[in-house]
PDB file of C-alpha atoms in Angstrom:
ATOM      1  CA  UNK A   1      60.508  73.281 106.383  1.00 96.00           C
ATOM      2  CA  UNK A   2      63.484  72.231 104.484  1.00 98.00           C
ATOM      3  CA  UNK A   3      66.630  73.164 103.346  1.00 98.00           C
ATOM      4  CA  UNK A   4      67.766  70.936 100.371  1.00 99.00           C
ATOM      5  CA  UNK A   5      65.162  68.782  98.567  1.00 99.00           C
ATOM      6  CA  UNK A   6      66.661  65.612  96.487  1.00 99.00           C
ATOM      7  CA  UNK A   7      65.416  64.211  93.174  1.00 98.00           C
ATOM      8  CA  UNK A   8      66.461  60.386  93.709  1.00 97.00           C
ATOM      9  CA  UNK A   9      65.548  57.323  92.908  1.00 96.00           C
ATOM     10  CA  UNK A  10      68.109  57.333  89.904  1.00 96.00           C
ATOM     11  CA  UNK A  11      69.231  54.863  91.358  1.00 92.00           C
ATOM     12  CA  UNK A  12      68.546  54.065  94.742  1.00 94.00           C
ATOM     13  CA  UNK A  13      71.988  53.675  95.405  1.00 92.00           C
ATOM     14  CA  UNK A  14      73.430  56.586  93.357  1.00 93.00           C
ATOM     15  CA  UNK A  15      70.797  58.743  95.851  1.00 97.00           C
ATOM     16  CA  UNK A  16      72.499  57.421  99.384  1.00 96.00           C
ATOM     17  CA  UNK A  17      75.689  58.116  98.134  1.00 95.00           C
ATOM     18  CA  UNK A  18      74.740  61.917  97.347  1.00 98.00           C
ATOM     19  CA  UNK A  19      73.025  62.094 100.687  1.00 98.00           C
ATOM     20  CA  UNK A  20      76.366  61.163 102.306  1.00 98.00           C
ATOM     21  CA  UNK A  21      78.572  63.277 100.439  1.00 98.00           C
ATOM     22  CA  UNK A  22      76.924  66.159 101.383  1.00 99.00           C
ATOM     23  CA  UNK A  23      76.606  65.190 105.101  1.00 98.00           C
ATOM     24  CA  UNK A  24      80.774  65.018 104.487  1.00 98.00           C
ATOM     25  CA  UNK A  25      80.765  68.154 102.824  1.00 98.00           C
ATOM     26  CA  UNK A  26      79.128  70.078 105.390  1.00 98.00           C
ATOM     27  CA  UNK A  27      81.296  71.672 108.216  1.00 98.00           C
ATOM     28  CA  UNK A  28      79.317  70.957 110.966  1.00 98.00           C
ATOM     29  CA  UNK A  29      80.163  70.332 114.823  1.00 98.00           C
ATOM     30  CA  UNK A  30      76.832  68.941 115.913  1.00 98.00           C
ATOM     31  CA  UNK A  31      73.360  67.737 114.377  1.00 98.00           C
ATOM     32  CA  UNK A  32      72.251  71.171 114.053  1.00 98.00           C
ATOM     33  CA  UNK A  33      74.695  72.886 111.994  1.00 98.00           C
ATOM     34  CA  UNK A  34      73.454  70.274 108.963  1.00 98.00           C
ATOM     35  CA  UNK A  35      71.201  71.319 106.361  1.00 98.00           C
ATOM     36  CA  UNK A  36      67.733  69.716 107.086  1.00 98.00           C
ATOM     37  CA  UNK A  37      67.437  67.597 103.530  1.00 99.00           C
ATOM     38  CA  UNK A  38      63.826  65.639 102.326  1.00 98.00           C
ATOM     39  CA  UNK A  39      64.651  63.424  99.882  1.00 98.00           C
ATOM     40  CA  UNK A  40      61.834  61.685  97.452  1.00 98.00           C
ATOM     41  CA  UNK A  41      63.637  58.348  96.408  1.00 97.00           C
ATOM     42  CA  UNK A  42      61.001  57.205  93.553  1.00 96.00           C
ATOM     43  CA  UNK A  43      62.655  54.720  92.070  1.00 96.00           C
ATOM     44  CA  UNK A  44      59.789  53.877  89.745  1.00 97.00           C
ATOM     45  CA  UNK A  45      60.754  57.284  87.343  1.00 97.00           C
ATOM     46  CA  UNK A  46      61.486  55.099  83.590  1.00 97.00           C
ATOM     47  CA  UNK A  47      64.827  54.611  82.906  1.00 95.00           C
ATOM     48  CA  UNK A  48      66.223  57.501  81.284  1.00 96.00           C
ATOM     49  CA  UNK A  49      68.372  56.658  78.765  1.00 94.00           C
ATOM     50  CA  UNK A  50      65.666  54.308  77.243  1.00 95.00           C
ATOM     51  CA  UNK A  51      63.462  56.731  76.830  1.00 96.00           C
ATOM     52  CA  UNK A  52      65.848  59.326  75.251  1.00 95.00           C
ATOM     53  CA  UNK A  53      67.043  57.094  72.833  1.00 95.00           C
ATOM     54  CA  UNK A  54      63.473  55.781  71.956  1.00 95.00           C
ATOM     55  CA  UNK A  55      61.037  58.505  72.897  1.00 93.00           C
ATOM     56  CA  UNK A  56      58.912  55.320  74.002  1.00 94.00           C
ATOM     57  CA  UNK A  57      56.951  54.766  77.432  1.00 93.00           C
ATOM     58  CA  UNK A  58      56.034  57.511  80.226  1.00 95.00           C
ATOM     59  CA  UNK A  59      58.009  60.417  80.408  1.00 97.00           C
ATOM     60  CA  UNK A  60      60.679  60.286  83.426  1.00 97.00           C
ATOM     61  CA  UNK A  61      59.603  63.872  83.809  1.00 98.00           C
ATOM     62  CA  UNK A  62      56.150  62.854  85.328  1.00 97.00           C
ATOM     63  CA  UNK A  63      58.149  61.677  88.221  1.00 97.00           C
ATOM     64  CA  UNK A  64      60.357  64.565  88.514  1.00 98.00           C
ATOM     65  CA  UNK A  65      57.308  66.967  87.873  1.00 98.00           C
ATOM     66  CA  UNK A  66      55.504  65.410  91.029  1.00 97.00           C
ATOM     67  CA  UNK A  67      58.937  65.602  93.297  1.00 98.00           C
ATOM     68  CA  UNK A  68      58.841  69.254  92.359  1.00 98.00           C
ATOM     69  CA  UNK A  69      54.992  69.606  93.084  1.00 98.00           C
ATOM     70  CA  UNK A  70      55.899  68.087  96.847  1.00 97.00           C
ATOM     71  CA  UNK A  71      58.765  70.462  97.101  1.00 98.00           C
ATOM     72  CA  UNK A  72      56.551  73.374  96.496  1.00 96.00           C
ATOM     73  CA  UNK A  73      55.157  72.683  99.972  1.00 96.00           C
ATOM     74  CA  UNK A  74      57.505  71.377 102.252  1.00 98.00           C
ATOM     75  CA  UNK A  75      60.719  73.483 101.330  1.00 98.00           C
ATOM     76  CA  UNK A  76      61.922  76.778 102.950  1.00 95.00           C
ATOM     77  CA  UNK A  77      61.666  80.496 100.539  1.00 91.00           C
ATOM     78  CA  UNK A  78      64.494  79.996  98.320  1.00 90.00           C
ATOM     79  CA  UNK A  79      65.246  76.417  99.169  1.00 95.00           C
ATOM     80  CA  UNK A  80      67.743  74.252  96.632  1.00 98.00           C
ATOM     81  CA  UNK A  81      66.760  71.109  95.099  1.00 99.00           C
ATOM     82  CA  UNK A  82      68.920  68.718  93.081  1.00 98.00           C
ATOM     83  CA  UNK A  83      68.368  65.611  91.052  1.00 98.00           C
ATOM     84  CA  UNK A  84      70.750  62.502  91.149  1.00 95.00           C
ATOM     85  CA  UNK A  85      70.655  61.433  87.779  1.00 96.00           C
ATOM     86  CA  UNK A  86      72.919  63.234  85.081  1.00 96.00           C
ATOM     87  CA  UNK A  87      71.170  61.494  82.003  1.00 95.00           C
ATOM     88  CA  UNK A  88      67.482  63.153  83.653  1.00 97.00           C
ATOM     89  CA  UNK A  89      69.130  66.698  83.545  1.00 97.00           C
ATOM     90  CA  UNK A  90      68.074  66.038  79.508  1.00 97.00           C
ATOM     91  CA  UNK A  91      64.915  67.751  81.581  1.00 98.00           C
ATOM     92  CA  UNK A  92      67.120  71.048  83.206  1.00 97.00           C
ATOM     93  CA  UNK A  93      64.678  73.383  81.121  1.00 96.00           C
ATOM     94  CA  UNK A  94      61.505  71.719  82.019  1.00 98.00           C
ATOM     95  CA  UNK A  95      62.983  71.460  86.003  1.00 98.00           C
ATOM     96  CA  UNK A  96      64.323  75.097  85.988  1.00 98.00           C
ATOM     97  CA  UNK A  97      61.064  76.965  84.828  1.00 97.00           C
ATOM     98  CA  UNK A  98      58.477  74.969  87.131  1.00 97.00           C
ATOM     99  CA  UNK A  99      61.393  75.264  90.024  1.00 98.00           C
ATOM    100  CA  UNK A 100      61.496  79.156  89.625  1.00 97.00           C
ATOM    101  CA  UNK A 101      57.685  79.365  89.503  1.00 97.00           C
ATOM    102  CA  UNK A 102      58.186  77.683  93.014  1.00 97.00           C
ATOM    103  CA  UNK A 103      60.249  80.308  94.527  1.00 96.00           C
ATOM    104  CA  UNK A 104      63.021  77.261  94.471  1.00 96.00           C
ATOM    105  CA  UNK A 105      66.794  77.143  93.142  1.00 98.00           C
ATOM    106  CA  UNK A 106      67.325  74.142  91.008  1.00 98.00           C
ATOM    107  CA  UNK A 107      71.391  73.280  91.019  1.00 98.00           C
ATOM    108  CA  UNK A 108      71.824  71.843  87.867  1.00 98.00           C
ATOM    109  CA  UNK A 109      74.866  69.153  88.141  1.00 98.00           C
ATOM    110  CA  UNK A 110      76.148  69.338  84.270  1.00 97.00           C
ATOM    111  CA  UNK A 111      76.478  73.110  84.242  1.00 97.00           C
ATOM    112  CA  UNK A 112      78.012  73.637  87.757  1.00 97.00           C
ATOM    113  CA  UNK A 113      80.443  71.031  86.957  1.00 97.00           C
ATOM    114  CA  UNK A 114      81.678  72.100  83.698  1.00 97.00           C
ATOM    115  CA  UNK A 115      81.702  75.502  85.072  1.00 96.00           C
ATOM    116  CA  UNK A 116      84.221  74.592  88.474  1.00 97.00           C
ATOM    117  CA  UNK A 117      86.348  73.124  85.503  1.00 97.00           C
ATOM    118  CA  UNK A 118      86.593  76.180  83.795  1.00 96.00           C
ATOM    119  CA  UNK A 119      87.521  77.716  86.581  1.00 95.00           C
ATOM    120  CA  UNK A 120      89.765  75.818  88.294  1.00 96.00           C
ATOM    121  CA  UNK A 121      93.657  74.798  86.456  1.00 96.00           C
ATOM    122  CA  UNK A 122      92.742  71.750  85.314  1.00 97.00           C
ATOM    123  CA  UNK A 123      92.848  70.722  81.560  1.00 96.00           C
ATOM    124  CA  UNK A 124      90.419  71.875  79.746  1.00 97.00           C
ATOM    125  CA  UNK A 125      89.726  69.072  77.772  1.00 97.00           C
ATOM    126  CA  UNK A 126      87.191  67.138  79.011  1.00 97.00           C
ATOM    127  CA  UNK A 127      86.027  63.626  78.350  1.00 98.00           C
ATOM    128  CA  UNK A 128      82.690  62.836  79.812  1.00 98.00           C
ATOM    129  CA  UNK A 129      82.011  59.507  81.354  1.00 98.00           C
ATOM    130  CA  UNK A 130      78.118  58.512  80.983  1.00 97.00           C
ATOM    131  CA  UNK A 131      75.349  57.085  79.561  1.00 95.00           C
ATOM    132  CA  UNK A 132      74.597  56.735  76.369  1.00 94.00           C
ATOM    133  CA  UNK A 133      71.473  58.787  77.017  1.00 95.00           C
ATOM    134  CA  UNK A 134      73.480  61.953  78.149  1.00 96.00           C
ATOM    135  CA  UNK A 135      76.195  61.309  75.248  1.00 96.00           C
ATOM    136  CA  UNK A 136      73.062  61.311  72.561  1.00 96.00           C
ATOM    137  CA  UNK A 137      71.281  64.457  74.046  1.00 95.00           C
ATOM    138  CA  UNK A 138      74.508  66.125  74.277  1.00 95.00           C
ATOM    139  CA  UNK A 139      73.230  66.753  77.925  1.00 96.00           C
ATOM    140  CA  UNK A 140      77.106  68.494  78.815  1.00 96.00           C
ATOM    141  CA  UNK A 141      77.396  70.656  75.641  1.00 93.00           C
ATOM    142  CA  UNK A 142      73.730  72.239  76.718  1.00 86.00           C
ATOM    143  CA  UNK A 143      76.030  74.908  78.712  1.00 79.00           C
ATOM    144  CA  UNK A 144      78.527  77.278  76.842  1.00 73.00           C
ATOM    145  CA  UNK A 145      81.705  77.528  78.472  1.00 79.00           C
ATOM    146  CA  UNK A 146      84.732  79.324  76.485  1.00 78.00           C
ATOM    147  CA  UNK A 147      87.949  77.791  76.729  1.00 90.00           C
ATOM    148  CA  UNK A 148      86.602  73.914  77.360  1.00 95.00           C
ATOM    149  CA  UNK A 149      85.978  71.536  74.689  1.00 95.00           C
ATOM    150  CA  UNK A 150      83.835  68.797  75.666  1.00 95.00           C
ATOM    151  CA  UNK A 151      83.820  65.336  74.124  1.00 95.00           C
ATOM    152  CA  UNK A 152      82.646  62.104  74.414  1.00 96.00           C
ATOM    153  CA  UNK A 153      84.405  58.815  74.250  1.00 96.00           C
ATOM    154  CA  UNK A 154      83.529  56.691  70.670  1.00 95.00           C
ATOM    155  CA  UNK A 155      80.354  54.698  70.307  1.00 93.00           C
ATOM    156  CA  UNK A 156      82.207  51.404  71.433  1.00 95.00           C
ATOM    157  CA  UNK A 157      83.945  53.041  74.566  1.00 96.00           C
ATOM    158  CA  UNK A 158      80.490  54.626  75.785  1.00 95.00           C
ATOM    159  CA  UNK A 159      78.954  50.930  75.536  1.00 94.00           C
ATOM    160  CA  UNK A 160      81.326  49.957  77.667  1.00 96.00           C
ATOM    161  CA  UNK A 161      80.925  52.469  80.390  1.00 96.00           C
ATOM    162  CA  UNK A 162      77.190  52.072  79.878  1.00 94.00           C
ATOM    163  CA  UNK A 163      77.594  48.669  81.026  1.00 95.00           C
ATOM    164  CA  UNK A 164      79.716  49.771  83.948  1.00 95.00           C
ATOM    165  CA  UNK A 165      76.898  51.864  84.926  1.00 94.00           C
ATOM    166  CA  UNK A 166      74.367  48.818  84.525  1.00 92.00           C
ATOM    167  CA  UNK A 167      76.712  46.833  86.672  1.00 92.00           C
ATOM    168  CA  UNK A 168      77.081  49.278  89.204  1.00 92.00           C
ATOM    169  CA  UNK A 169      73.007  49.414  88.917  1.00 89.00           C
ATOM    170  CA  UNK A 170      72.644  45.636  89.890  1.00 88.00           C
ATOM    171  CA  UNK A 171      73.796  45.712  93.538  1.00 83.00           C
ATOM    172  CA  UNK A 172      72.970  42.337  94.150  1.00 83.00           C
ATOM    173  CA  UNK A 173      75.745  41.409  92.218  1.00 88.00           C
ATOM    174  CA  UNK A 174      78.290  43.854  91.364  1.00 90.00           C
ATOM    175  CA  UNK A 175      82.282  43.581  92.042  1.00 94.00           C
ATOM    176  CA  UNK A 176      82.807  47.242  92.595  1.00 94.00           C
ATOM    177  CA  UNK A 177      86.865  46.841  92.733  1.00 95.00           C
ATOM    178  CA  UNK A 178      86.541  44.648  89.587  1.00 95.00           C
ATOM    179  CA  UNK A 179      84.426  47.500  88.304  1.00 95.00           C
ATOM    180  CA  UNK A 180      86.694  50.511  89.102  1.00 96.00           C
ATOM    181  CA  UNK A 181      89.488  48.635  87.646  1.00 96.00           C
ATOM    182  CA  UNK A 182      87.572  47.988  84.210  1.00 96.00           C
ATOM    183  CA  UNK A 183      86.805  51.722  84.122  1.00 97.00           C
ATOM    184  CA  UNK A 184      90.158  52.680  85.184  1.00 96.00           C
ATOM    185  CA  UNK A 185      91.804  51.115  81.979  1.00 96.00           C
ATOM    186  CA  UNK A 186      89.393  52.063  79.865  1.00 96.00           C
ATOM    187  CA  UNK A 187      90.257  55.558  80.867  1.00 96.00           C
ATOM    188  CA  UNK A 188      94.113  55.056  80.068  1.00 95.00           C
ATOM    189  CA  UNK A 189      92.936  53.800  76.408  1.00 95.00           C
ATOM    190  CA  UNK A 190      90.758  57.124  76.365  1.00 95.00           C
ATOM    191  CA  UNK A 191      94.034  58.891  77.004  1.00 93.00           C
ATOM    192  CA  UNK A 192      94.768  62.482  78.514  1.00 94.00           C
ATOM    193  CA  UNK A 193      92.072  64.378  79.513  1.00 97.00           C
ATOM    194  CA  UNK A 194      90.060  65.457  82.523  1.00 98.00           C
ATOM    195  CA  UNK A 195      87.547  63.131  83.447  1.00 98.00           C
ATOM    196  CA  UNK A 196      83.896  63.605  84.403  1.00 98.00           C
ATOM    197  CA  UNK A 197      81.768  61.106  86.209  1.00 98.00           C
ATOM    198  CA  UNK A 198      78.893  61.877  84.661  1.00 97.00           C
ATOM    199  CA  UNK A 199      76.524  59.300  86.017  1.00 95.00           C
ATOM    200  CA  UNK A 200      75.901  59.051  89.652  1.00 92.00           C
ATOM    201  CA  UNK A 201      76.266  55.214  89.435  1.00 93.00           C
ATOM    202  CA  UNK A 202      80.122  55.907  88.715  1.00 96.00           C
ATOM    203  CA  UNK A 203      80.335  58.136  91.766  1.00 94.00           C
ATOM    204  CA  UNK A 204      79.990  55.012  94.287  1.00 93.00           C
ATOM    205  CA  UNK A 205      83.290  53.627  92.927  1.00 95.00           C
ATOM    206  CA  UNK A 206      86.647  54.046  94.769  1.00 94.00           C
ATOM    207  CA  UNK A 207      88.409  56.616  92.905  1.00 94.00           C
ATOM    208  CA  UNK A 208      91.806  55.612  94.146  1.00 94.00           C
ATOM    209  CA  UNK A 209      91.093  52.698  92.282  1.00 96.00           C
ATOM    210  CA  UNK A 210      91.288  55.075  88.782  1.00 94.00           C
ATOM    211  CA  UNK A 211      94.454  55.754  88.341  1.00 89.00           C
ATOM    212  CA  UNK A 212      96.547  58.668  87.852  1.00 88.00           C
ATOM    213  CA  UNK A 213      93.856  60.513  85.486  1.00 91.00           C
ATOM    214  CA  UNK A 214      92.329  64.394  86.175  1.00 96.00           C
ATOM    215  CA  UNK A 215      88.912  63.076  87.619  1.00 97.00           C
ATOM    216  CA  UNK A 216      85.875  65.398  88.743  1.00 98.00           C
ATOM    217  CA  UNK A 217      83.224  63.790  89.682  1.00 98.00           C
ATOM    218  CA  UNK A 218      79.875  65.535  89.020  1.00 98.00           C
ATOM    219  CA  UNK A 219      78.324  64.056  92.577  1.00 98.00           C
ATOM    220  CA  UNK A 220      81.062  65.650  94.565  1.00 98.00           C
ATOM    221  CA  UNK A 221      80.526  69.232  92.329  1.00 98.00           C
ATOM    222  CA  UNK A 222      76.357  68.641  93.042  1.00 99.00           C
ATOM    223  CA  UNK A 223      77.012  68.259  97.009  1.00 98.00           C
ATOM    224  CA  UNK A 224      79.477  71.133  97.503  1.00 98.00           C
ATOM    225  CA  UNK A 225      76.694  73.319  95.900  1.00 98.00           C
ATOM    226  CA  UNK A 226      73.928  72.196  97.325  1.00 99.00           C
ATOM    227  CA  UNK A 227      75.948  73.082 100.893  1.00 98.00           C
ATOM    228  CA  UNK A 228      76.952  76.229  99.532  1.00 97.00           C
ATOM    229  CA  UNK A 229      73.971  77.332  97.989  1.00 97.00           C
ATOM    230  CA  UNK A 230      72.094  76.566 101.119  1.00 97.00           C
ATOM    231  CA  UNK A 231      73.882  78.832 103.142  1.00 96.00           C
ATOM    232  CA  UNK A 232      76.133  75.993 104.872  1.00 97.00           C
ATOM    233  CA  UNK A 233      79.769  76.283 105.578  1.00 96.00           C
ATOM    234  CA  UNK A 234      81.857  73.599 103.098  1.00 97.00           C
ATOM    235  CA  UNK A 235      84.268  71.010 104.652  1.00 97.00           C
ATOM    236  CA  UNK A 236      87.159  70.227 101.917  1.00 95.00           C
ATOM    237  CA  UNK A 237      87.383  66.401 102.377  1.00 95.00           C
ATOM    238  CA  UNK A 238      88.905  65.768  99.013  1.00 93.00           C
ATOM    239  CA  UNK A 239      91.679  67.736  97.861  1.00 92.00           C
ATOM    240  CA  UNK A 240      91.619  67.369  94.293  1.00 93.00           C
ATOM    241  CA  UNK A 241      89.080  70.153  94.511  1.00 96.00           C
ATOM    242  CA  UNK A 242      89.497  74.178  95.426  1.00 96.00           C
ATOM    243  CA  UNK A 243      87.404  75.162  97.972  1.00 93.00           C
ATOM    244  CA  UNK A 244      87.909  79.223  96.571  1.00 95.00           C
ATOM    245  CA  UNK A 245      86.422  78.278  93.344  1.00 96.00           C
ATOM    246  CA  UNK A 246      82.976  76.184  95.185  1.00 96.00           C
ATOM    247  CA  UNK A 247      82.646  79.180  97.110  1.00 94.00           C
ATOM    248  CA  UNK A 248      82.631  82.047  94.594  1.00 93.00           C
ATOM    249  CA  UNK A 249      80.947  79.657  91.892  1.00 93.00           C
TER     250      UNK A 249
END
């Protein structure tokens, strides 16, 4: 039986990257002290966005509704799942319910995220970095948290992360220092708030390639609570983060 079950698959890529972040995350002196992780990489769920902004095509939740169905079996009482893709937490409710009637603990990325910046010294504005699928659902304003206000860039600025994501998406091809630089000045144009990565695509870029800016990156916010929440000891490897606030959160 397993610890931590993984929604991936959006993307492929986005879904190693999570994998190793908590493997970082996780103080642990041998193979053993890990959390034992199964993750369903089904990369043929519909793209998200699409479907949000047209209600055309399958539902991604069929996908995600058959990852949870699998989980049902092969997870330990009171595992924790969590699910790559920011723009599919448009789902949370759906995932939550059928999760609980599972005996499971869904970590939903959006709310856990906006809830370490509450708590933590940064500034309270936030701008959220993502798809145009999360920016149209509202998928970060879904949580209430006093004291943050959450915004979005303009139509024309989230285009132009939302090809940033698609470029990131095409692996074949994709200059990822070219693309971390692109993002990075669109940022300074943005001006001065704190950042969220809210698509997993833009956690596989360098951040030290962003610039000065306030950055949390949903990913990192995801791993550290899937450690935590698992019962695993957390290993601060960046220090833009608290470790007090993961643990109490």
């Amino acid at each position: 039986m397993y610890d931590i079950g993984i929604i991936g698959g959006m993307g492929p890529k986005a879904t190693s990257i999570l994998f190793d972040k908590i493997v970082n995350f996780t103080d642990a002196n041998c193979d053993q002290e890990h959390p034992s992780i199964i993750i369903l990489d089904n990369s043929k769920i519909p793209d998200r966005t699409h479907y949000i902004l047209t209600k055309q095509g399958s539902s991604p939740f069929d996908g995600i509704d058959e990852a949870l169905d699998i989980f049902s079996s092969v997870l330990k009482p009171q595992g924790t799942i969590g699910m790559v893709c920011n723009t599919a937490h448009y789902f949370a409710k759906l995932i939550d319910k059928k999760a609980k009637l599972y005996g499971i603990s869904f970590i939903n990325m959006p709310e856990y995220t906006l809830k370490y910046i509450a708590l933590s010294n940064l500034n309270k504005s936030c701008c959220v970095l993502c798809t145009q699928g999360t920016k149209t659902a509202k998928i970060y304003n879904q949580t209430n948290h006093d004291g943050l206000e959450i915004l979005y860039p303009s139509d024309k600025q989230c285009e132009e992360v939302q090809s940033i994501i698609y470029q990131i998406k095409d692996t074949a091809n994709v200059d990822y220092i070219k693309t971390a630089l692109k993002l990075a000045r669109l940022m300074e144009k943005i001006g001065d708030y704190t950042f969220i990565l809210a698509c997993t695509e833009l956690s596989i870029l360098d951040k030290s390639l962003l610039g000065q800016a306030s950055i949390v990156d949903a990913m990192d916010i995801l791993s550290m609570m899937l450690v935590n929440k698992s019962g695993y000891r957390i290993k601060m490897v960046d220090n833009r983060y608290d470790e007090k606030i993961i643990r109490t959160m």
